[in-house]
Coordinates of C-alpha atoms in Angstrom, one line a residue:
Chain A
X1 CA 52.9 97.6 80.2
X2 CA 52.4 94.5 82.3
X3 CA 53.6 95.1 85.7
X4 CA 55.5 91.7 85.7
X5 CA 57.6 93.4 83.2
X6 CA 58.3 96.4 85.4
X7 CA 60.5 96.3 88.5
X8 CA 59.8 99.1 91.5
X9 CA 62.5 101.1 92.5
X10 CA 63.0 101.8 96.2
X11 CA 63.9 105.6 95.6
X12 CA 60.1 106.2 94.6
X13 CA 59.1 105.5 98.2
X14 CA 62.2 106.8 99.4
X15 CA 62.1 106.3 103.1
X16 CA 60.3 102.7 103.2
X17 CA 62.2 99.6 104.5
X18 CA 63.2 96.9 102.0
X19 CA 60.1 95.0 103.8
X20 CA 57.9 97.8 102.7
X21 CA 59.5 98.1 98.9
X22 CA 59.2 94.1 98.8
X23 CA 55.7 93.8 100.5
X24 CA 54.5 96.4 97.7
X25 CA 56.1 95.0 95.2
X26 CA 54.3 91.3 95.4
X27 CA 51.3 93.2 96.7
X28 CA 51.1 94.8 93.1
X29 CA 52.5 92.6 91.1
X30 CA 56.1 94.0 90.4
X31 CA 58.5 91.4 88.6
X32 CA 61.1 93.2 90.7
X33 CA 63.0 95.7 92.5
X34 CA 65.3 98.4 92.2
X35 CA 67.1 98.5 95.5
X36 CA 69.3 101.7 96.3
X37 CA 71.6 101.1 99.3
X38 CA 70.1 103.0 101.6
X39 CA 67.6 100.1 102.5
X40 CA 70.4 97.2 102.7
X41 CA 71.8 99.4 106.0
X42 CA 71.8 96.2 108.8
X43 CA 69.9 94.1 106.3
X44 CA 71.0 90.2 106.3
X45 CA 71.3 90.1 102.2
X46 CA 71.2 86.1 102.5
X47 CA 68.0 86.4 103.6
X48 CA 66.9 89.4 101.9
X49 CA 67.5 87.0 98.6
X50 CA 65.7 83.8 100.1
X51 CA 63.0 86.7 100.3
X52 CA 63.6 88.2 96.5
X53 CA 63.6 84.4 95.4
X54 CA 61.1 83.5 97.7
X55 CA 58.6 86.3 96.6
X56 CA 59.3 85.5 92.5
X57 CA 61.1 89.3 92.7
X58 CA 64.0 90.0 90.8
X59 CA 66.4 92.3 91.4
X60 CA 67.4 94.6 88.6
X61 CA 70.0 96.9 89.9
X62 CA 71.7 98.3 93.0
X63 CA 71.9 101.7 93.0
X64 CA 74.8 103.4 93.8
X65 CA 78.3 102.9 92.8
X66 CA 80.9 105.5 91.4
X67 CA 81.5 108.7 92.8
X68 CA 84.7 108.5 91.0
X69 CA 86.4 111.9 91.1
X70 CA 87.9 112.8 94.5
X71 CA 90.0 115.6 95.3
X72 CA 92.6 113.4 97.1
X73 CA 94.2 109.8 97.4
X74 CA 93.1 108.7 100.7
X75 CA 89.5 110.0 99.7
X76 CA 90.0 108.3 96.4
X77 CA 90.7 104.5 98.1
X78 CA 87.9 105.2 100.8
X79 CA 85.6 105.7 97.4
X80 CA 86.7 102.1 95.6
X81 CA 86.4 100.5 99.1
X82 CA 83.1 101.7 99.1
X83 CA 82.7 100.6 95.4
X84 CA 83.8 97.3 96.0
X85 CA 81.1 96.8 98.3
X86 CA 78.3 97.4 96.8
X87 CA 79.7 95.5 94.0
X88 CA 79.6 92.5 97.0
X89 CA 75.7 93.9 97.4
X90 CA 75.0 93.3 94.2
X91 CA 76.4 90.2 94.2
X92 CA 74.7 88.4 97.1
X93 CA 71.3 90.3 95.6
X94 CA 71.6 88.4 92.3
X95 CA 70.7 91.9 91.2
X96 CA 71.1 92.4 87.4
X97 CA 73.6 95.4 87.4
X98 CA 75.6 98.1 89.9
X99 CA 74.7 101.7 88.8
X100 CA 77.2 103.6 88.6
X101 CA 76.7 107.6 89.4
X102 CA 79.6 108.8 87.9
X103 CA 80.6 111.6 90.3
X104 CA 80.5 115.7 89.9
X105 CA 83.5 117.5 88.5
X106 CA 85.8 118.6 91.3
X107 CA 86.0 123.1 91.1
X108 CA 84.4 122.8 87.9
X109 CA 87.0 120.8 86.0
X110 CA 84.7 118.3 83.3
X111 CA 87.8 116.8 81.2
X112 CA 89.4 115.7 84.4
X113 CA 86.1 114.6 86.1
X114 CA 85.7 112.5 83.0
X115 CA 89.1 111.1 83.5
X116 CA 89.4 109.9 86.8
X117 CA 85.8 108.7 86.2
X118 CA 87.4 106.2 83.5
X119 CA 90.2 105.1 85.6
X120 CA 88.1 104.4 88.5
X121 CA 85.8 101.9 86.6
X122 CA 88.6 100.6 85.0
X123 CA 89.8 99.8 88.8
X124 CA 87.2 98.7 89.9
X125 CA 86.3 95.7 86.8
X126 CA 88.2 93.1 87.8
X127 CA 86.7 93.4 91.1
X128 CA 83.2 93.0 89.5
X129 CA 84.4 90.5 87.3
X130 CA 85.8 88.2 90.2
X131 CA 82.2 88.8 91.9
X132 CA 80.3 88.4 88.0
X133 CA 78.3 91.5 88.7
X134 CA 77.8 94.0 85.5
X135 CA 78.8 97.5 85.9
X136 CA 76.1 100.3 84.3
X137 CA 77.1 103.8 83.6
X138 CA 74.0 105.5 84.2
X139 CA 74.4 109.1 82.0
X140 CA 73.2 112.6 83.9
X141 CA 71.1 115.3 82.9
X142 CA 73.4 118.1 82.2
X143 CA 71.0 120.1 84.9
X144 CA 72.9 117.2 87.3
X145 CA 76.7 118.1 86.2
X146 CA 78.0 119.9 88.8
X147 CA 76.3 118.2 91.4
X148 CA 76.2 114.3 90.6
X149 CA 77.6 112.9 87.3
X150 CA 79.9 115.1 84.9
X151 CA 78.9 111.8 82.1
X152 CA 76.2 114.4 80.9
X153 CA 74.7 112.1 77.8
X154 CA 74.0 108.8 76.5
X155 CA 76.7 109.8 73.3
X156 CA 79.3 110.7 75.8
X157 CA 78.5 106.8 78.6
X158 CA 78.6 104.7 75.1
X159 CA 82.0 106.3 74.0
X160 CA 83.0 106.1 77.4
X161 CA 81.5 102.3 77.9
X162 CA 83.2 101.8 74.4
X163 CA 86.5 102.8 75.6
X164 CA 86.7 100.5 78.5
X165 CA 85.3 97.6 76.4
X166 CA 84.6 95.0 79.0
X167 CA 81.5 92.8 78.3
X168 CA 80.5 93.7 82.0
X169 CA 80.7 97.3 81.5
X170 CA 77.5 98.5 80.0
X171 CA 74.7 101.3 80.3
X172 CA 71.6 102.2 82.8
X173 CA 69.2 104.5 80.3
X174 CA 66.8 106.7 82.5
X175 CA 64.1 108.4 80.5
X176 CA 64.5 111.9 82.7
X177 CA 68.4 111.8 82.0
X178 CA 68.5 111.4 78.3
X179 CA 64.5 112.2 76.7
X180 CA 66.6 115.8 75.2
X181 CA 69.1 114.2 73.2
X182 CA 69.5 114.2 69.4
X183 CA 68.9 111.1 67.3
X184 CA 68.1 109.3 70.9
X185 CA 66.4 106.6 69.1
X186 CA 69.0 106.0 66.6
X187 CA 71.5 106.6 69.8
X188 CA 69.4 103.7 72.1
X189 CA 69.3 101.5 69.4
X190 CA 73.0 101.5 68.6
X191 CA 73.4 101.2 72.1
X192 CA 72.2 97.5 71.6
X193 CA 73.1 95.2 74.5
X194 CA 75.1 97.8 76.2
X195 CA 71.8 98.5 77.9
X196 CA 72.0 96.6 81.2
X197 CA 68.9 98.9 82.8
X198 CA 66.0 100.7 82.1
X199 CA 64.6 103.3 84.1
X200 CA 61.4 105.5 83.9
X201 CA 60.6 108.9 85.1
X202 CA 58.8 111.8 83.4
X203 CA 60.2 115.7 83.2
X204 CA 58.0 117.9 84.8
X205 CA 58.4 121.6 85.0
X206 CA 59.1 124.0 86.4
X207 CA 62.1 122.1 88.4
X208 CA 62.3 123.3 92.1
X209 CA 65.4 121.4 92.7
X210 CA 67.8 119.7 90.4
X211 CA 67.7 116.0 91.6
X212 CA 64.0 115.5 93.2
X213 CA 61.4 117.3 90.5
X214 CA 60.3 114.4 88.8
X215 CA 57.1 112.8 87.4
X216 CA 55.5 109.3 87.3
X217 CA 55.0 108.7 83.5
X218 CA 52.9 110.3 81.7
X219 CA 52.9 113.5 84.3
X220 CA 55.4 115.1 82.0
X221 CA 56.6 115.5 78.5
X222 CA 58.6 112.3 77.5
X223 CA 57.4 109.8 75.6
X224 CA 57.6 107.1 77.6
X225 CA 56.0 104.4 74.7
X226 CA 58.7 105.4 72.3
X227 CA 61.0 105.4 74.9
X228 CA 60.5 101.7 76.1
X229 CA 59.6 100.7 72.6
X230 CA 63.0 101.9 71.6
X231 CA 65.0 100.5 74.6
X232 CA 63.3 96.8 73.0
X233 CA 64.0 97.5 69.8
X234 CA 67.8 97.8 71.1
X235 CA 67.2 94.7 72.5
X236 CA 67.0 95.0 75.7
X237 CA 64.7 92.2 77.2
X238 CA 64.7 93.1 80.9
X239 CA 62.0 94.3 83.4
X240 CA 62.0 98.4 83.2
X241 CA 62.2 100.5 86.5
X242 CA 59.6 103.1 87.4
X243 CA 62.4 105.6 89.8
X244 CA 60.5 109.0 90.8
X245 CA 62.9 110.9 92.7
X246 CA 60.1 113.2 93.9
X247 CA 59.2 115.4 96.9
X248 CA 55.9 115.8 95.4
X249 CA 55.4 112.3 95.6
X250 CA 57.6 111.4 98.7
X251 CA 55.6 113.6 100.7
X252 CA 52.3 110.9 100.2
X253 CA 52.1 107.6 101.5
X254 CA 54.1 104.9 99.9
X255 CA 51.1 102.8 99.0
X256 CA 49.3 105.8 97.4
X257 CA 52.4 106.6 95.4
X258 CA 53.5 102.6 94.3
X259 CA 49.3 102.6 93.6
X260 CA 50.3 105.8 91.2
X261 CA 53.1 104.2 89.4
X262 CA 51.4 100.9 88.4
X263 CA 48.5 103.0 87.2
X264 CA 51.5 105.1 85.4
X265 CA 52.9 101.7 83.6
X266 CA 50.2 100.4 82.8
X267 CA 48.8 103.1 81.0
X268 CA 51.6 103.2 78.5
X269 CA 50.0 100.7 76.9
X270 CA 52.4 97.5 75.4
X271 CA 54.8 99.4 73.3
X272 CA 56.2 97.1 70.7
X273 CA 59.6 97.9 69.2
X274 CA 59.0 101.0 66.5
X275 CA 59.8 99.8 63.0
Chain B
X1 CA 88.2 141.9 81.3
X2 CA 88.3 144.9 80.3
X3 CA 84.1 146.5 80.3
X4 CA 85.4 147.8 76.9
X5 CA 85.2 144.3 75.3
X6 CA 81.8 143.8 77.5
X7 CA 78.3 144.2 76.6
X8 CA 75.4 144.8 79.1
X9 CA 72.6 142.4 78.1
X10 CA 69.4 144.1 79.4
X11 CA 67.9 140.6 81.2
X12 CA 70.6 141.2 83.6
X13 CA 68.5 144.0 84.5
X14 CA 65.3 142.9 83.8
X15 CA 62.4 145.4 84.5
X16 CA 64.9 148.8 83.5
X17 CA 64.1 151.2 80.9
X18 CA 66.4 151.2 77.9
X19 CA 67.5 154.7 79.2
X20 CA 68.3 152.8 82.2
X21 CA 70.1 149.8 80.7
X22 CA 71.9 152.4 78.1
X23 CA 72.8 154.8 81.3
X24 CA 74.0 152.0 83.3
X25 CA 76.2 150.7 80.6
X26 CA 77.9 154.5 80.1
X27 CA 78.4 154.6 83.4
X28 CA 80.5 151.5 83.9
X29 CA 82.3 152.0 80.9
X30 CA 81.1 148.5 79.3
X31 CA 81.6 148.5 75.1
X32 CA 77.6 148.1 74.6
X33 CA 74.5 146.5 75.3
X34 CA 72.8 143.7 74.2
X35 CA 68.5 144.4 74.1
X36 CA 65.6 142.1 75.0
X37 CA 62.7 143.4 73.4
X38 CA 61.2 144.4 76.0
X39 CA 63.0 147.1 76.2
X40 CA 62.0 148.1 72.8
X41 CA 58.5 148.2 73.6
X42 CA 57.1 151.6 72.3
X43 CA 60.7 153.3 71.8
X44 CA 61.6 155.5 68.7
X45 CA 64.4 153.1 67.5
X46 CA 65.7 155.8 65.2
X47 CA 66.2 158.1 68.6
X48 CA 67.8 154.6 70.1
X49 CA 70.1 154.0 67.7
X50 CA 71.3 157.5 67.7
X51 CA 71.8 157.4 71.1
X52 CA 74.1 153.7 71.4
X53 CA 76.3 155.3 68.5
X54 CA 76.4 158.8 70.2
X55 CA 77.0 156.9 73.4
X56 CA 80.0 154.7 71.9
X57 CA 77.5 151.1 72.6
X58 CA 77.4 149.0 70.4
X59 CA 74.8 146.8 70.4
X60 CA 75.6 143.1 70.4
X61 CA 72.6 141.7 70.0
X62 CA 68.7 141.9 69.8
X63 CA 66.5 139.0 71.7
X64 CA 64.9 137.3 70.6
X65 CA 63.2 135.5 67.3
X66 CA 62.4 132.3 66.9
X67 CA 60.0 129.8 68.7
X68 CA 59.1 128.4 65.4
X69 CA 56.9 124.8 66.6
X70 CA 53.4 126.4 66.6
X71 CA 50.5 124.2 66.4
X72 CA 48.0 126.1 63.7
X73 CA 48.9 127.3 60.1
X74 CA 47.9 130.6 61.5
X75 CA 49.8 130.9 64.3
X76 CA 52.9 130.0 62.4
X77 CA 52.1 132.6 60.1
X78 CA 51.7 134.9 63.3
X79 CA 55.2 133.7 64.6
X80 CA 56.8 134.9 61.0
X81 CA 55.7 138.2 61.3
X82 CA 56.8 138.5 64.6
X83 CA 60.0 137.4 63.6
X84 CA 60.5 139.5 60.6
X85 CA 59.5 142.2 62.5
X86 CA 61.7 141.5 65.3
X87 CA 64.7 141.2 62.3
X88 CA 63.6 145.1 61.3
X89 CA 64.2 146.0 64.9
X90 CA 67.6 144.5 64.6
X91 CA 68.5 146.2 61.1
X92 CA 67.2 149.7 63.1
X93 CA 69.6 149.4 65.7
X94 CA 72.5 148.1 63.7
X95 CA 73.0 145.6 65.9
X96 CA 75.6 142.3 65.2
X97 CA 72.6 139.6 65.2
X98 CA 69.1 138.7 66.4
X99 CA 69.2 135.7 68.8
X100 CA 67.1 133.2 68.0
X101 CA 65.8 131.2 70.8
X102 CA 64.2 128.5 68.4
X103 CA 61.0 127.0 70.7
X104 CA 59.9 124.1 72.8
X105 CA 58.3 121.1 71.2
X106 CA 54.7 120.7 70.7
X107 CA 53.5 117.3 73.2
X108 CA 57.0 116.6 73.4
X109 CA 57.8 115.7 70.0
X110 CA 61.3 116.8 69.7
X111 CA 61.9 115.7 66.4
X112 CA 59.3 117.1 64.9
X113 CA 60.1 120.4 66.8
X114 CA 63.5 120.0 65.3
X115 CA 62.0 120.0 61.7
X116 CA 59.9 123.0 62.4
X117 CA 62.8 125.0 63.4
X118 CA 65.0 124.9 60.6
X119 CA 61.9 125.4 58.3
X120 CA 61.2 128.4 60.0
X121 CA 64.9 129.4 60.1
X122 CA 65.0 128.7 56.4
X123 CA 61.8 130.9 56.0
X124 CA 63.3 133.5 57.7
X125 CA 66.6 133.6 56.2
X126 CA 65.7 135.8 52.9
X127 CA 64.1 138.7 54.9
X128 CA 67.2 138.7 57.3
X129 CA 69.7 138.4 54.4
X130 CA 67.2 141.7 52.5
X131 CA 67.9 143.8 55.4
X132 CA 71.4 142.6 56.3
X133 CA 70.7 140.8 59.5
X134 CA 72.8 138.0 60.5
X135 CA 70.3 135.1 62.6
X136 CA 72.3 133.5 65.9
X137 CA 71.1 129.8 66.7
X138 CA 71.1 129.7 70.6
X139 CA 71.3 126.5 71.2
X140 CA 70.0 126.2 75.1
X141 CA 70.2 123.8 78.4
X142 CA 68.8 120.3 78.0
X143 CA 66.5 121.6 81.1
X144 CA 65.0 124.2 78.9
X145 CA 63.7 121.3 76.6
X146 CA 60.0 121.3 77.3
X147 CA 59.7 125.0 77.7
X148 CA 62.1 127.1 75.4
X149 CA 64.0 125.6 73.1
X150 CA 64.2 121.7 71.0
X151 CA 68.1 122.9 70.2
X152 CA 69.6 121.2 73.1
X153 CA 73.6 121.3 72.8
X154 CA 76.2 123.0 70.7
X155 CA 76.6 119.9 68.7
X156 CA 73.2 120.1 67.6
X157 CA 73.2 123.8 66.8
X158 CA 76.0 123.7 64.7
X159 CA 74.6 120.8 62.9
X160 CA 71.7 122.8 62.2
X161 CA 73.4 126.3 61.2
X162 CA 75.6 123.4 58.5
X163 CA 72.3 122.4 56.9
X164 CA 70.9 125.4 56.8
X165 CA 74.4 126.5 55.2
X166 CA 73.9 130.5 54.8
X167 CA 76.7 132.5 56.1
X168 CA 74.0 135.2 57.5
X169 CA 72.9 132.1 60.0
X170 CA 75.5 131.5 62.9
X171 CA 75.5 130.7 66.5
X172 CA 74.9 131.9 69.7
X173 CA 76.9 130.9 73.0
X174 CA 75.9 130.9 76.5
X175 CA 78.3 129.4 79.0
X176 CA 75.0 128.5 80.9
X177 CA 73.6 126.8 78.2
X178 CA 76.7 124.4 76.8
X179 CA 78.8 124.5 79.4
X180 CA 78.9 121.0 80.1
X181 CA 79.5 119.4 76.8
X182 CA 81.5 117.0 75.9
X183 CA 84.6 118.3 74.0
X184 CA 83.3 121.6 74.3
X185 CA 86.5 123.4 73.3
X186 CA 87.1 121.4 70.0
X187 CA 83.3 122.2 69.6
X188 CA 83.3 125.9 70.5
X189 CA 87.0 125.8 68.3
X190 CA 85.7 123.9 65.3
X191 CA 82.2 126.6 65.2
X192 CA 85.1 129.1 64.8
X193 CA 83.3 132.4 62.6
X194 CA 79.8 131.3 62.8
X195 CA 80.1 132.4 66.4
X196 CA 78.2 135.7 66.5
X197 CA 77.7 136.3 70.2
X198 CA 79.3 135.1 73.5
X199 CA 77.1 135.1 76.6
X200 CA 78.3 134.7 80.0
X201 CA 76.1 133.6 82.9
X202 CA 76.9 130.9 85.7
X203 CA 75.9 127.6 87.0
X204 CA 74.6 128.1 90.5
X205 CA 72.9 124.9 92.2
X206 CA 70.4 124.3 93.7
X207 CA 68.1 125.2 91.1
X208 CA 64.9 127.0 91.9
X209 CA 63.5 127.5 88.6
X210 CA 65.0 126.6 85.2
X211 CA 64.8 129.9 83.6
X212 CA 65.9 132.2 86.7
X213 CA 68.8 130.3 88.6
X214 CA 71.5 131.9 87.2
X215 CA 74.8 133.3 88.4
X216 CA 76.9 136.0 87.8
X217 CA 80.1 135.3 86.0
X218 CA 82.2 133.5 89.3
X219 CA 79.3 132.5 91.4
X220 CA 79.2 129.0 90.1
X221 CA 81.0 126.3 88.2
X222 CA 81.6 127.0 85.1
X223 CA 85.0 128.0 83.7
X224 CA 84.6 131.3 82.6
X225 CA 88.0 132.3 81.8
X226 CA 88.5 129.4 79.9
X227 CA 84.9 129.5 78.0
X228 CA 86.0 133.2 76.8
X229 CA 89.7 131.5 75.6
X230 CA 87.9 129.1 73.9
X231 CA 85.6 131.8 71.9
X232 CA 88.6 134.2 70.9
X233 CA 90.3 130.8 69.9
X234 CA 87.4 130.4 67.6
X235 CA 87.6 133.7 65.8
X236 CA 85.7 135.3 67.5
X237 CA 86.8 139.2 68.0
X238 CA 83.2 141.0 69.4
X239 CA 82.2 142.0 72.3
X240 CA 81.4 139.5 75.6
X241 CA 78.0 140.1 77.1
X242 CA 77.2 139.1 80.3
X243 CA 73.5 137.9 80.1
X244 CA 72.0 136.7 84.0
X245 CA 68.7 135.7 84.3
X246 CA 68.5 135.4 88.1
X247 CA 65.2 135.9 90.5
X248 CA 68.1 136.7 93.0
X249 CA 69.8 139.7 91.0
X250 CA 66.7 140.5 89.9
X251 CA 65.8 141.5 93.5
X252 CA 68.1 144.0 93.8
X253 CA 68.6 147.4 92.8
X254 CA 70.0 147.7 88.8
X255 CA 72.5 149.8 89.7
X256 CA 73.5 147.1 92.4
X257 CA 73.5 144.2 89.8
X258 CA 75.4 146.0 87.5
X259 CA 78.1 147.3 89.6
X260 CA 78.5 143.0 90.6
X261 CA 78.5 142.4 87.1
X262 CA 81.4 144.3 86.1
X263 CA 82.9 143.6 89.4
X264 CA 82.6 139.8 87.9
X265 CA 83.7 140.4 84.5
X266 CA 86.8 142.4 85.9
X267 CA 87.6 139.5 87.6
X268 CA 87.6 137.1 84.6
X269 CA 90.9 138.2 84.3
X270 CA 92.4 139.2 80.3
X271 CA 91.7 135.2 79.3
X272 CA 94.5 134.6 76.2
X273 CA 93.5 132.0 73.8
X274 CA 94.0 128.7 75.2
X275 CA 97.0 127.0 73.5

């Protein structure tokens, strides 16, 4: 791929400043960034978007919102404040979509995990909607259910995304979350323009911790050329994230692993939509 | 539960003698023992099954066949007579089933690796159904994907055991494995009398390595009352084994792990179907 089609997300060089994850995105020719929250702490977003719009960057999502299921009301309103502002985030960042982390089941419970999850997006839309920012459920690896998302597959966010049926509610399809799944192709592709982000990382094993075990593409065993082909074919025409959540690869210098992930992208070739 | 309707599984143990796993299980009163083969190695299995039947065990189920994708004619033809001879084994002991743990995909095709599976399943099917063996489909953990298994959710399995439509060919449960399905009741519920063995282990994070994490029944987050419901609700009527693949329990004396896994089981409570 073209690295003008691919966007660098800041949790590969977890750590760096939003100068750093800027500076190396120009520097190697990123058509944007992925910007998780943690480097917006005391940043002035006005500027930091004369600086995206400045540098040619776009910004393709803001990573996180959700954490839906809490075990009680105050903790519950605390959450949607916190919702609501990184739907503003998103908003004064232009950025493309909010990811939404869905939130671990509370003592185990799924069903109800998956319940509250749906009443907290449905909450939180006409927030979004006031601000125009689009909403992406962002499906788990089931490796990732009790500890970060009990939405545990791209079958069970569409239904979900389905039920809600708000043209700013969509999907964010990550490669490491979903690569297992049955019919994933014809899944993506029904999918269609539900897909609001793509995101790339590569399933290395053995896993020595749940979240941060990752690969740059091609390190692992998904295909990532099918993958992206497939996510065009649904139609998506956005730029596609490379986000390693690594401790192999956090441990290196940023440089050396942003150097690693635009030699990753670009060798998987230009995959055109499968027929 | 009672240790009556419980069945040792010998990985719980890993590393004991089957006079070890068969004493152990005696001693603690469980209703029989499930057997990796392993524990088969070099073992008159005429003597064996004289002893489980003298003893009162039954045994619930052999482990394992399968692991079908294999990249040369020859080695497929290898796998076969692995399998067929891992189906005698079974027929020897008189044991409810032979688990089949179905195989990893070659270079990450899963599709392909899907297609290889039931071929082999189908190939398998008239030797099993010639010695009177039933074949249980363990459909395993989306994490296990590259490295044991293509069959990545209940949904899938059942699928599979439908197409391959012989009632000698059913399913195998783990809680590990499927416990966080979507509509995993109304999937456990609907597999009803193709389920031919309930496993119980638990969902411990963080995870160290994605074979050995595992918890005893309690440890972690799965509902195991409530899986157990779900399988009598099915149908099913055999014994419960509690199967714990754990570096951790593993560590420790057998005796020590066994006295905490019927300490765990006990503690399951006497689960009624779920209404």
């Amino acid at each position: 791929m073209e690295l003008s089609e691919c966007s660098l997300n800041s949790a590969t060089i977890r750590g760096s400043s939003l100068d750093d994850v800027l500076g190396l995105a120009v520097r190697y020719g990123f058509g944007g960034v992925g910007l998780w929250r943690d480097v917006l702490d005391d940043v002035d977003l006005v500027a930091a978007r004369a600086r995206t719009d400045g540098a040619g960057l776009r910004v393709t999502s803001v990573c996180r919102g959700g954490m839906f299921p809490q075990p009680t009301e105050s903790l519950r309103r605390a959450r949607l404040d916190d919702n609501r502002r990184a739907v503003d985030q998103t908003r004064m960042l232009g950025a493309d979509c909010l990811v939404l982390v869905c939130g671990p089941p509370l003592a185990g419970d799924l069903d109800s995990a998956r319940g509250r999850i749906r009443e907290g997006i449905e909450h939180l839309v006409p927030y979004a909607v006031e601000a125009g920012v689009a909403l992406a459920v962002e499906p788990f690896h089931p490796m990732l259910a009790a500890t970060r998302s009990a939405i545990t597959s791209l079958r069970e966010a569409v239904r979900l995304v389905e039920i809600i049926g708000h043209p700013q509610v969509g999907l964010a399809v990550d490669s490491y979350h979903i690569w297992w799944e049955t019919d994933l192709r014809e899944q993506i592709i029904g999918a269609g323009d539900r897909i609001l982000s793509v995101q790339l990382a590569d399933w290395c094993t053995p896993i020595d911790d749940e979240l941060t075990s990752r690969g740059m593409p091609g390190e692992g065993d998904i295909d990532m050329a099918g993958f992206v082909a497939d996510c065009r074919s649904a139609g998506y025409s956005g730029l596609v994230e490379v986000e390693v959540l690594s401790s192999r690869w956090w441990s290196r210098p940023a440089e050396q692993t942003v150097a690693a992930a635009a030699a990753a992208l670009g060798a998987i070739g230009n995959p055109l939509p499968s027929s």
